[in-house]
């Protein structure tokens, strides 16, 4: 289950890439920046969700 620690950072990186994409589209007044912004929010949310899930999973395995 070591891959769970790495997948949460993949979501964070994807969220940051979409946030940068949304910002550049917003600066050029492209109306599709909203889609990138939504994906950025989802990516950051999934990072924190996965981080919390991994912590719960780790705590569950520590209990006898």
Short mmCIF file of C-alpha atoms in Angstrom, two decimals:
data_model
loop_
_atom_site.label_atom_id
_atom_site.label_comp_id
_atom_site.label_asym_id
_atom_site.label_seq_id
_atom_site.Cartn_x
_atom_site.Cartn_y
_atom_site.Cartn_z
CA UNK A 1 0.00 0.00 0.00
CA UNK A 2 2.97 2.27 -0.39
CA UNK A 3 1.60 3.63 -3.67
CA UNK A 4 -1.14 5.52 -1.81
CA UNK A 5 1.48 7.93 -0.47
CA UNK A 6 2.53 8.81 -4.01
CA UNK A 7 -0.90 9.06 -5.63
CA UNK A 8 -1.97 11.86 -3.30
CA UNK A 9 0.90 13.98 -4.60
CA UNK A 10 -0.14 13.21 -8.18
CA UNK A 11 -3.50 14.80 -7.40
CA UNK A 12 -1.78 17.84 -5.93
CA UNK A 13 0.45 18.24 -8.99
CA UNK A 14 -2.54 17.87 -11.31
CA UNK A 15 -4.44 20.46 -9.28
CA UNK A 16 -1.57 22.91 -9.51
CA UNK A 17 -1.21 22.36 -13.27
CA UNK A 18 -4.92 22.97 -13.79
CA UNK A 19 -4.77 26.06 -11.55
CA UNK A 20 -1.95 27.46 -13.70
CA UNK A 21 -3.92 26.61 -16.85
CA UNK A 22 -7.03 28.32 -15.46
CA UNK A 23 -5.04 31.41 -14.54
CA UNK A 24 -3.45 31.72 -17.99
CA UNK A 25 -6.82 31.19 -19.70
CA UNK A 26 -8.40 33.78 -17.41
CA UNK A 27 -5.69 36.32 -18.30
CA UNK A 28 -6.36 35.82 -22.03
CA UNK A 29 -10.12 36.06 -21.41
CA UNK A 30 -10.76 32.52 -22.64
CA UNK A 31 -14.24 31.50 -21.41
CA UNK A 32 -13.10 27.90 -20.81
CA UNK A 33 -11.05 28.83 -17.74
CA UNK A 34 -13.92 27.67 -15.54
CA UNK A 35 -13.40 24.04 -16.54
CA UNK A 36 -9.73 24.19 -15.61
CA UNK A 37 -10.58 25.90 -12.33
CA UNK A 38 -13.07 23.18 -11.45
CA UNK A 39 -10.47 20.48 -12.16
CA UNK A 40 -7.95 22.40 -10.03
CA UNK A 41 -10.36 22.47 -7.09
CA UNK A 42 -11.11 18.77 -7.52
CA UNK A 43 -7.41 17.93 -7.64
CA UNK A 44 -6.62 19.83 -4.46
CA UNK A 45 -9.67 18.33 -2.73
CA UNK A 46 -8.60 14.83 -3.74
CA UNK A 47 -5.10 15.49 -2.35
CA UNK A 48 -6.48 16.28 1.10
CA UNK A 49 -9.04 13.46 0.89
CA UNK A 50 -6.37 10.90 -0.01
CA UNK A 51 -4.08 12.23 2.69
CA UNK A 52 -6.79 11.81 5.29
CA UNK A 53 -7.70 8.36 3.97
CA UNK A 54 -4.05 7.22 4.12
CA UNK A 55 -3.81 8.47 7.72
CA UNK A 56 -6.93 6.52 8.70
CA UNK A 57 -5.63 3.42 6.95
CA UNK A 58 -2.28 3.73 8.72
CA UNK A 59 -3.93 4.20 12.12
CA UNK A 60 -6.15 1.19 11.54
CA UNK A 61 -3.15 -1.02 10.84
CA UNK A 62 -1.35 0.15 14.00
CA UNK A 63 -4.15 -0.96 16.33
CA UNK A 64 -3.86 -4.56 17.59
#
